[in-house]
PDB file of C-alpha atoms in Angstrom:
ATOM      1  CA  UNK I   5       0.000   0.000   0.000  1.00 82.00           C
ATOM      2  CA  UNK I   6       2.893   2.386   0.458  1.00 92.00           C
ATOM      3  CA  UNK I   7       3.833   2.452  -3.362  1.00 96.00           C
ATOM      4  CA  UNK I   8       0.496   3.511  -3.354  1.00 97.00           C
ATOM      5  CA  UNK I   9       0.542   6.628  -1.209  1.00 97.00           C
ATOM      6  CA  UNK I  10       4.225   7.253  -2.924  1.00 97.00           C
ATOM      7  CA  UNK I  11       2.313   7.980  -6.370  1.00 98.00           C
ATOM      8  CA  UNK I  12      -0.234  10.113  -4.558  1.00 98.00           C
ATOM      9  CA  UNK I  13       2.823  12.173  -2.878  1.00 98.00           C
ATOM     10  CA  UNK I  14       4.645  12.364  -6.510  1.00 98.00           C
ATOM     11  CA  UNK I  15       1.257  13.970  -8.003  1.00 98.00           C
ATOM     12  CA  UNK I  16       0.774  16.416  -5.403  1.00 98.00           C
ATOM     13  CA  UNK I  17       4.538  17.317  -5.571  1.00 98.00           C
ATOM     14  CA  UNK I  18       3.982  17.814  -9.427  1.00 98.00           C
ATOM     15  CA  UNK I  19       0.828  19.863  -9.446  1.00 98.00           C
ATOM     16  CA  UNK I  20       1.972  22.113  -6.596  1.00 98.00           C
ATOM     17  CA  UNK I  21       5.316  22.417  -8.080  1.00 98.00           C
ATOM     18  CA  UNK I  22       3.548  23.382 -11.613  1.00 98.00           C
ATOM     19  CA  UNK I  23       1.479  25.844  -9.852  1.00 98.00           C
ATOM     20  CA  UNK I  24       4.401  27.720  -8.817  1.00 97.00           C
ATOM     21  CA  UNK I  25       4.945  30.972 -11.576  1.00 96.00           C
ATOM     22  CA  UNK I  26       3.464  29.661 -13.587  1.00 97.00           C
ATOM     23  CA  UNK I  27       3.002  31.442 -17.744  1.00 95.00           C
ATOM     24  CA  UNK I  28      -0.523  31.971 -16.770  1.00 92.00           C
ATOM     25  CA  UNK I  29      -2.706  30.780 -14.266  1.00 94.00           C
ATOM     26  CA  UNK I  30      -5.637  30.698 -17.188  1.00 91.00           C
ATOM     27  CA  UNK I  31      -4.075  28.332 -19.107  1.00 90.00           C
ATOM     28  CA  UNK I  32      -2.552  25.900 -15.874  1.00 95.00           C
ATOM     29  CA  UNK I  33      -5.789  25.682 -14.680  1.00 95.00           C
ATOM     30  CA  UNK I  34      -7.337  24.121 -18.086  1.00 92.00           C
ATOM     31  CA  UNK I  35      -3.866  22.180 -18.931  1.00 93.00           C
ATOM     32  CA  UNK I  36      -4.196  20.184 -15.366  1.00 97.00           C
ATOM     33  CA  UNK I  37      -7.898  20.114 -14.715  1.00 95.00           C
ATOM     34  CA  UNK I  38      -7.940  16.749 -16.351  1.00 95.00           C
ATOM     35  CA  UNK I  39      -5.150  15.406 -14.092  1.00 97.00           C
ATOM     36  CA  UNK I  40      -7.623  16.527 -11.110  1.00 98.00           C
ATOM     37  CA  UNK I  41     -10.074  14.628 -12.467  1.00 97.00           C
ATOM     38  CA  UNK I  42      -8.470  11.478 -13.542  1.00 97.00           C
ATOM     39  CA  UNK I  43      -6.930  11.459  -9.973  1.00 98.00           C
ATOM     40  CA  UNK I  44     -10.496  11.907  -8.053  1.00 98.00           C
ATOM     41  CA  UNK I  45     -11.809   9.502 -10.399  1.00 97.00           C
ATOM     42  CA  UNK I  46      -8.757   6.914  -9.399  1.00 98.00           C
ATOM     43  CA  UNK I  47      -9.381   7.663  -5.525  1.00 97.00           C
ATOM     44  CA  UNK I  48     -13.491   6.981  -5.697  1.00 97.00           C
ATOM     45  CA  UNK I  49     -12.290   3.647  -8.012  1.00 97.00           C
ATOM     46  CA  UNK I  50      -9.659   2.735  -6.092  1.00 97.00           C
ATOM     47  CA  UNK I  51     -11.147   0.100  -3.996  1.00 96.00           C
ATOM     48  CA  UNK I  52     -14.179  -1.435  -6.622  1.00 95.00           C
ATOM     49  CA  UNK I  53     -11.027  -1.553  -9.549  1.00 96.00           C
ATOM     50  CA  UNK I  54      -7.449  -1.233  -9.193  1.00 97.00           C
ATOM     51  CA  UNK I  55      -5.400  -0.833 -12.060  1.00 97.00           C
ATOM     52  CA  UNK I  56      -2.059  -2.408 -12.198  1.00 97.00           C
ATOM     53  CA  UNK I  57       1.050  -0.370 -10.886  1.00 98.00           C
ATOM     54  CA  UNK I  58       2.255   0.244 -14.099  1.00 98.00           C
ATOM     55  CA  UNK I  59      -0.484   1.313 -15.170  1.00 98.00           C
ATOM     56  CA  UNK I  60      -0.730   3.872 -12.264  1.00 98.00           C
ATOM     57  CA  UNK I  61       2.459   5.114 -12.989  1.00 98.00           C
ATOM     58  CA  UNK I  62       1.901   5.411 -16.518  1.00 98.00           C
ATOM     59  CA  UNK I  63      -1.084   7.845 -15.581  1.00 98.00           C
ATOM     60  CA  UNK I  64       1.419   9.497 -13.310  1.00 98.00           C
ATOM     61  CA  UNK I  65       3.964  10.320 -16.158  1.00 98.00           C
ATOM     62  CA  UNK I  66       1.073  11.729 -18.083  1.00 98.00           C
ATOM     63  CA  UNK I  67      -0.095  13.790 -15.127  1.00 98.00           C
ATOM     64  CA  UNK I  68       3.019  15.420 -15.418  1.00 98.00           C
ATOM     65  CA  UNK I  69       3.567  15.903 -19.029  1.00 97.00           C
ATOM     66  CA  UNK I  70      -0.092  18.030 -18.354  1.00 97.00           C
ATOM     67  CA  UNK I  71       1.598  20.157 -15.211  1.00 98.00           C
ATOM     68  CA  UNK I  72       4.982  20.551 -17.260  1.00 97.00           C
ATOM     69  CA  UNK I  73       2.407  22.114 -19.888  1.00 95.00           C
ATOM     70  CA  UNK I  74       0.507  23.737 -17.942  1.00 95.00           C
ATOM     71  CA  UNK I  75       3.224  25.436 -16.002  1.00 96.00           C
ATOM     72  CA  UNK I  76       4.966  26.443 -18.852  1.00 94.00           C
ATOM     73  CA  UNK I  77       1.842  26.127 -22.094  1.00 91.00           C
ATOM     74  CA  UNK I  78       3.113  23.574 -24.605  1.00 88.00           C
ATOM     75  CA  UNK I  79       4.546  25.813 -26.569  1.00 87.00           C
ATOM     76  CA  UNK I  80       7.000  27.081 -24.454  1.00 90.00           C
ATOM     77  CA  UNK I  81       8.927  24.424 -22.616  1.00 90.00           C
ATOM     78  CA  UNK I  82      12.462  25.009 -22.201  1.00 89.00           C
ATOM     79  CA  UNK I  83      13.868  21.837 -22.893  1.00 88.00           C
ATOM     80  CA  UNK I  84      12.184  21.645 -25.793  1.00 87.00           C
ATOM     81  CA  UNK I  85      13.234  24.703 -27.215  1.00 83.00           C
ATOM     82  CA  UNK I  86      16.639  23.491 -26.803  1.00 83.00           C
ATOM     83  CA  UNK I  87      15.611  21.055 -28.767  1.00 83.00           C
ATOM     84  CA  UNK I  88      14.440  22.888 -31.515  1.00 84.00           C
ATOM     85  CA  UNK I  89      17.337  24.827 -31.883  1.00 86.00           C
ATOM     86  CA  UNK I  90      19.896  21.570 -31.232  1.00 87.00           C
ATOM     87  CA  UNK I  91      17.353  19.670 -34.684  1.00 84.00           C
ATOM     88  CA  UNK I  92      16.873  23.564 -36.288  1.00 85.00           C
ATOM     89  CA  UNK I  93      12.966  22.761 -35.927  1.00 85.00           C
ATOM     90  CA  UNK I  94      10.631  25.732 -36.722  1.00 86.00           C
ATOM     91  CA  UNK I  95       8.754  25.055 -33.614  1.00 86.00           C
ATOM     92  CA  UNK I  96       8.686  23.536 -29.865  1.00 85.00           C
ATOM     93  CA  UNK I  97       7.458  20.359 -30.278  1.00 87.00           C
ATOM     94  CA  UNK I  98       6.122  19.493 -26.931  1.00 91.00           C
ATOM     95  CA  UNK I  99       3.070  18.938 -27.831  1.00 89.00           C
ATOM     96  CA  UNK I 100       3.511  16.144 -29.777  1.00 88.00           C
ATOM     97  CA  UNK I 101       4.648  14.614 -26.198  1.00 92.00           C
ATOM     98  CA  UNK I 102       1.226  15.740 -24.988  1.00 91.00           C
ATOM     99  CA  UNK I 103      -0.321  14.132 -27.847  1.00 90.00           C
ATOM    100  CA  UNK I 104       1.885  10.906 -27.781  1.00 91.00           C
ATOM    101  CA  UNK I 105       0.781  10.392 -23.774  1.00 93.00           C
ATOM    102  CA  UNK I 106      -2.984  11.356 -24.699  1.00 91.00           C
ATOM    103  CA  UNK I 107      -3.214   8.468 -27.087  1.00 89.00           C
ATOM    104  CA  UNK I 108      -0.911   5.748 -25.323  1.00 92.00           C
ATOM    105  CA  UNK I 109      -1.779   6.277 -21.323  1.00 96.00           C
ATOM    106  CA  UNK I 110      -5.782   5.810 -22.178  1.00 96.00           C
ATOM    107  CA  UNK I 111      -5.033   2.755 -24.286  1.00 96.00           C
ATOM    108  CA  UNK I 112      -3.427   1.175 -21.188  1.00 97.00           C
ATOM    109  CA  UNK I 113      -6.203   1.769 -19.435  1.00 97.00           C
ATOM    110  CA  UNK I 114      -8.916   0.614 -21.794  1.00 96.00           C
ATOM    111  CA  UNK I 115      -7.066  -2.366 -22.517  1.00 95.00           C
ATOM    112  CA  UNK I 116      -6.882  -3.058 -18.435  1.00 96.00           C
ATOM    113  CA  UNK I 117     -10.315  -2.772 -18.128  1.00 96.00           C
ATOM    114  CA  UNK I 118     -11.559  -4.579 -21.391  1.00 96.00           C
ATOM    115  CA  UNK I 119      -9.521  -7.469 -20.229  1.00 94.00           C
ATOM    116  CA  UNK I 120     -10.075  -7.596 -16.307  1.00 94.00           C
ATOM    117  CA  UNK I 121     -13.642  -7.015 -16.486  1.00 94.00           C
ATOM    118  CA  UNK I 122     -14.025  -9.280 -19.433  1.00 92.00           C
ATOM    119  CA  UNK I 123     -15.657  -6.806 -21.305  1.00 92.00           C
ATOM    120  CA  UNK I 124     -14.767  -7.854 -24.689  1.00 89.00           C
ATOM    121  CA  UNK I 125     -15.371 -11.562 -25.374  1.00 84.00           C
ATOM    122  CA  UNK I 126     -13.284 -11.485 -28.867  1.00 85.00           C
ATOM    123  CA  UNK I 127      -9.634 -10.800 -28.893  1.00 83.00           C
ATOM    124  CA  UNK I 128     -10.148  -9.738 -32.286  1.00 88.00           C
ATOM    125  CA  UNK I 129     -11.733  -6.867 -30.986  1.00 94.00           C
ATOM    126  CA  UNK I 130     -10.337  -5.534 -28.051  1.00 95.00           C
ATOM    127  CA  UNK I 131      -7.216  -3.862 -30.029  1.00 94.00           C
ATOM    128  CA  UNK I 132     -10.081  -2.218 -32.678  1.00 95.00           C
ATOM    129  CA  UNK I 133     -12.444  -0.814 -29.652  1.00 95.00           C
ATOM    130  CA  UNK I 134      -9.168   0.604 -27.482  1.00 95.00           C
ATOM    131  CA  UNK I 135      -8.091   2.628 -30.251  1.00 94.00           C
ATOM    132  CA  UNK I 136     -11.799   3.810 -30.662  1.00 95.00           C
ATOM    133  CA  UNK I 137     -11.886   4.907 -26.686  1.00 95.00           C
ATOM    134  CA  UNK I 138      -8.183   6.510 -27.195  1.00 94.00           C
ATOM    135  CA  UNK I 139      -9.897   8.477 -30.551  1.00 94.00           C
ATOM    136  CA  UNK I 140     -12.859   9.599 -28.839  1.00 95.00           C
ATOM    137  CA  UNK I 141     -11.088  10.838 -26.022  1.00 93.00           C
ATOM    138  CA  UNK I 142      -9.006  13.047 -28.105  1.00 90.00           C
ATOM    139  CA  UNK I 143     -11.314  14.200 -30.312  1.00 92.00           C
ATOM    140  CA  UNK I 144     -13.759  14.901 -27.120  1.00 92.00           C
ATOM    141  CA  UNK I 145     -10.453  16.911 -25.863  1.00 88.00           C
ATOM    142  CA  UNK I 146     -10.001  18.261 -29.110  1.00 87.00           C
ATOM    143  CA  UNK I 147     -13.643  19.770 -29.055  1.00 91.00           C
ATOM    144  CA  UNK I 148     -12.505  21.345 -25.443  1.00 89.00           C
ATOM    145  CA  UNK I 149      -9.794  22.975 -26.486  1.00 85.00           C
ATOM    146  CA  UNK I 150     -11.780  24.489 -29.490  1.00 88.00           C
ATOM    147  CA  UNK I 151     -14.471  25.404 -27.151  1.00 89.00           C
ATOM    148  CA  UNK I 152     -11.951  27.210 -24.995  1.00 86.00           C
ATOM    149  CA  UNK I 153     -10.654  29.297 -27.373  1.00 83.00           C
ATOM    150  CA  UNK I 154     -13.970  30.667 -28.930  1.00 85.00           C
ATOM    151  CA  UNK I 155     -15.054  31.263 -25.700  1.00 86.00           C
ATOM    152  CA  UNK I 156     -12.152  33.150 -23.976  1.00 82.00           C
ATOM    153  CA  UNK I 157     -10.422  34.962 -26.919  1.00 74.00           C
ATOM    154  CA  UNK I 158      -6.869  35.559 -27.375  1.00 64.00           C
ATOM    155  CA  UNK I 159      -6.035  34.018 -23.863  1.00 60.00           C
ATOM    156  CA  UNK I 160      -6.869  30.537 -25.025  1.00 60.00           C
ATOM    157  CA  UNK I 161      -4.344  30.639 -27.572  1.00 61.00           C
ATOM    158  CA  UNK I 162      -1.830  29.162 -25.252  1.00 59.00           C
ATOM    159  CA  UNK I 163      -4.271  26.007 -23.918  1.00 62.00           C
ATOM    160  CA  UNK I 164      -3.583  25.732 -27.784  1.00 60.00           C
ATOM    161  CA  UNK I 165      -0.661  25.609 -27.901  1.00 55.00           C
ATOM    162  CA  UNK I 166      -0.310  28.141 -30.385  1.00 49.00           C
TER     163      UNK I 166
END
Protein backbone atom coordinates (compact mmCIF):
# COMPACT_ATOMS: atom_id res chain seq x y z
CA UNK A 1 0.00 0.00 0.00
CA UNK A 2 2.89 2.39 0.46
CA UNK A 3 3.83 2.45 -3.36
CA UNK A 4 0.50 3.51 -3.35
CA UNK A 5 0.54 6.63 -1.21
CA UNK A 6 4.22 7.25 -2.92
CA UNK A 7 2.31 7.98 -6.37
CA UNK A 8 -0.23 10.11 -4.56
CA UNK A 9 2.82 12.17 -2.88
CA UNK A 10 4.64 12.36 -6.51
CA UNK A 11 1.26 13.97 -8.00
CA UNK A 12 0.77 16.42 -5.40
CA UNK A 13 4.54 17.32 -5.57
CA UNK A 14 3.98 17.81 -9.43
CA UNK A 15 0.83 19.86 -9.45
CA UNK A 16 1.97 22.11 -6.60
CA UNK A 17 5.32 22.42 -8.08
CA UNK A 18 3.55 23.38 -11.61
CA UNK A 19 1.48 25.84 -9.85
CA UNK A 20 4.40 27.72 -8.82
CA UNK A 21 4.95 30.97 -11.58
CA UNK A 22 3.46 29.66 -13.59
CA UNK A 23 3.00 31.44 -17.74
CA UNK A 24 -0.52 31.97 -16.77
CA UNK A 25 -2.71 30.78 -14.27
CA UNK A 26 -5.64 30.70 -17.19
CA UNK A 27 -4.07 28.33 -19.11
CA UNK A 28 -2.55 25.90 -15.87
CA UNK A 29 -5.79 25.68 -14.68
CA UNK A 30 -7.34 24.12 -18.09
CA UNK A 31 -3.87 22.18 -18.93
CA UNK A 32 -4.20 20.18 -15.37
CA UNK A 33 -7.90 20.11 -14.71
CA UNK A 34 -7.94 16.75 -16.35
CA UNK A 35 -5.15 15.41 -14.09
CA UNK A 36 -7.62 16.53 -11.11
CA UNK A 37 -10.07 14.63 -12.47
CA UNK A 38 -8.47 11.48 -13.54
CA UNK A 39 -6.93 11.46 -9.97
CA UNK A 40 -10.50 11.91 -8.05
CA UNK A 41 -11.81 9.50 -10.40
CA UNK A 42 -8.76 6.91 -9.40
CA UNK A 43 -9.38 7.66 -5.52
CA UNK A 44 -13.49 6.98 -5.70
CA UNK A 45 -12.29 3.65 -8.01
CA UNK A 46 -9.66 2.74 -6.09
CA UNK A 47 -11.15 0.10 -4.00
CA UNK A 48 -14.18 -1.44 -6.62
CA UNK A 49 -11.03 -1.55 -9.55
CA UNK A 50 -7.45 -1.23 -9.19
CA UNK A 51 -5.40 -0.83 -12.06
CA UNK A 52 -2.06 -2.41 -12.20
CA UNK A 53 1.05 -0.37 -10.89
CA UNK A 54 2.25 0.24 -14.10
CA UNK A 55 -0.48 1.31 -15.17
CA UNK A 56 -0.73 3.87 -12.26
CA UNK A 57 2.46 5.11 -12.99
CA UNK A 58 1.90 5.41 -16.52
CA UNK A 59 -1.08 7.84 -15.58
CA UNK A 60 1.42 9.50 -13.31
CA UNK A 61 3.96 10.32 -16.16
CA UNK A 62 1.07 11.73 -18.08
CA UNK A 63 -0.10 13.79 -15.13
CA UNK A 64 3.02 15.42 -15.42
CA UNK A 65 3.57 15.90 -19.03
CA UNK A 66 -0.09 18.03 -18.35
CA UNK A 67 1.60 20.16 -15.21
CA UNK A 68 4.98 20.55 -17.26
CA UNK A 69 2.41 22.11 -19.89
CA UNK A 70 0.51 23.74 -17.94
CA UNK A 71 3.22 25.44 -16.00
CA UNK A 72 4.97 26.44 -18.85
CA UNK A 73 1.84 26.13 -22.09
CA UNK A 74 3.11 23.57 -24.61
CA UNK A 75 4.55 25.81 -26.57
CA UNK A 76 7.00 27.08 -24.45
CA UNK A 77 8.93 24.42 -22.62
CA UNK A 78 12.46 25.01 -22.20
CA UNK A 79 13.87 21.84 -22.89
CA UNK A 80 12.18 21.65 -25.79
CA UNK A 81 13.23 24.70 -27.22
CA UNK A 82 16.64 23.49 -26.80
CA UNK A 83 15.61 21.06 -28.77
CA UNK A 84 14.44 22.89 -31.51
CA UNK A 85 17.34 24.83 -31.88
CA UNK A 86 19.90 21.57 -31.23
CA UNK A 87 17.35 19.67 -34.68
CA UNK A 88 16.87 23.56 -36.29
CA UNK A 89 12.97 22.76 -35.93
CA UNK A 90 10.63 25.73 -36.72
CA UNK A 91 8.75 25.06 -33.61
CA UNK A 92 8.69 23.54 -29.86
CA UNK A 93 7.46 20.36 -30.28
CA UNK A 94 6.12 19.49 -26.93
CA UNK A 95 3.07 18.94 -27.83
CA UNK A 96 3.51 16.14 -29.78
CA UNK A 97 4.65 14.61 -26.20
CA UNK A 98 1.23 15.74 -24.99
CA UNK A 99 -0.32 14.13 -27.85
CA UNK A 100 1.89 10.91 -27.78
CA UNK A 101 0.78 10.39 -23.77
CA UNK A 102 -2.98 11.36 -24.70
CA UNK A 103 -3.21 8.47 -27.09
CA UNK A 104 -0.91 5.75 -25.32
CA UNK A 105 -1.78 6.28 -21.32
CA UNK A 106 -5.78 5.81 -22.18
CA UNK A 107 -5.03 2.76 -24.29
CA UNK A 108 -3.43 1.17 -21.19
CA UNK A 109 -6.20 1.77 -19.43
CA UNK A 110 -8.92 0.61 -21.79
CA UNK A 111 -7.07 -2.37 -22.52
CA UNK A 112 -6.88 -3.06 -18.43
CA UNK A 113 -10.32 -2.77 -18.13
CA UNK A 114 -11.56 -4.58 -21.39
CA UNK A 115 -9.52 -7.47 -20.23
CA UNK A 116 -10.07 -7.60 -16.31
CA UNK A 117 -13.64 -7.01 -16.49
CA UNK A 118 -14.03 -9.28 -19.43
CA UNK A 119 -15.66 -6.81 -21.30
CA UNK A 120 -14.77 -7.85 -24.69
CA UNK A 121 -15.37 -11.56 -25.37
CA UNK A 122 -13.28 -11.48 -28.87
CA UNK A 123 -9.63 -10.80 -28.89
CA UNK A 124 -10.15 -9.74 -32.29
CA UNK A 125 -11.73 -6.87 -30.99
CA UNK A 126 -10.34 -5.53 -28.05
CA UNK A 127 -7.22 -3.86 -30.03
CA UNK A 128 -10.08 -2.22 -32.68
CA UNK A 129 -12.44 -0.81 -29.65
CA UNK A 130 -9.17 0.60 -27.48
CA UNK A 131 -8.09 2.63 -30.25
CA UNK A 132 -11.80 3.81 -30.66
CA UNK A 133 -11.89 4.91 -26.69
CA UNK A 134 -8.18 6.51 -27.19
CA UNK A 135 -9.90 8.48 -30.55
CA UNK A 136 -12.86 9.60 -28.84
CA UNK A 137 -11.09 10.84 -26.02
CA UNK A 138 -9.01 13.05 -28.11
CA UNK A 139 -11.31 14.20 -30.31
CA UNK A 140 -13.76 14.90 -27.12
CA UNK A 141 -10.45 16.91 -25.86
CA UNK A 142 -10.00 18.26 -29.11
CA UNK A 143 -13.64 19.77 -29.05
CA UNK A 144 -12.51 21.34 -25.44
CA UNK A 145 -9.79 22.98 -26.49
CA UNK A 146 -11.78 24.49 -29.49
CA UNK A 147 -14.47 25.40 -27.15
CA UNK A 148 -11.95 27.21 -25.00
CA UNK A 149 -10.65 29.30 -27.37
CA UNK A 150 -13.97 30.67 -28.93
CA UNK A 151 -15.05 31.26 -25.70
CA UNK A 152 -12.15 33.15 -23.98
CA UNK A 153 -10.42 34.96 -26.92
CA UNK A 154 -6.87 35.56 -27.37
CA UNK A 155 -6.03 34.02 -23.86
CA UNK A 156 -6.87 30.54 -25.03
CA UNK A 157 -4.34 30.64 -27.57
CA UNK A 158 -1.83 29.16 -25.25
CA UNK A 159 -4.27 26.01 -23.92
CA UNK A 160 -3.58 25.73 -27.78
CA UNK A 161 -0.66 25.61 -27.90
CA UNK A 162 -0.31 28.14 -30.39
Amino acid sequence: MKKYYLLVFLFFAGLIGSAIYPHDYFTWILEVFPAILGFIALVLTFNKFRFSYFTYIMILAHCYVLFIGGHYTYALVPLFDWVKDIFHQARNNYDKVGHFTQGFVPALIARELFIRKNIIQKRGWLAVLTVCVCTTISVLYEFIEWFVSVASGSSGDSFLGT
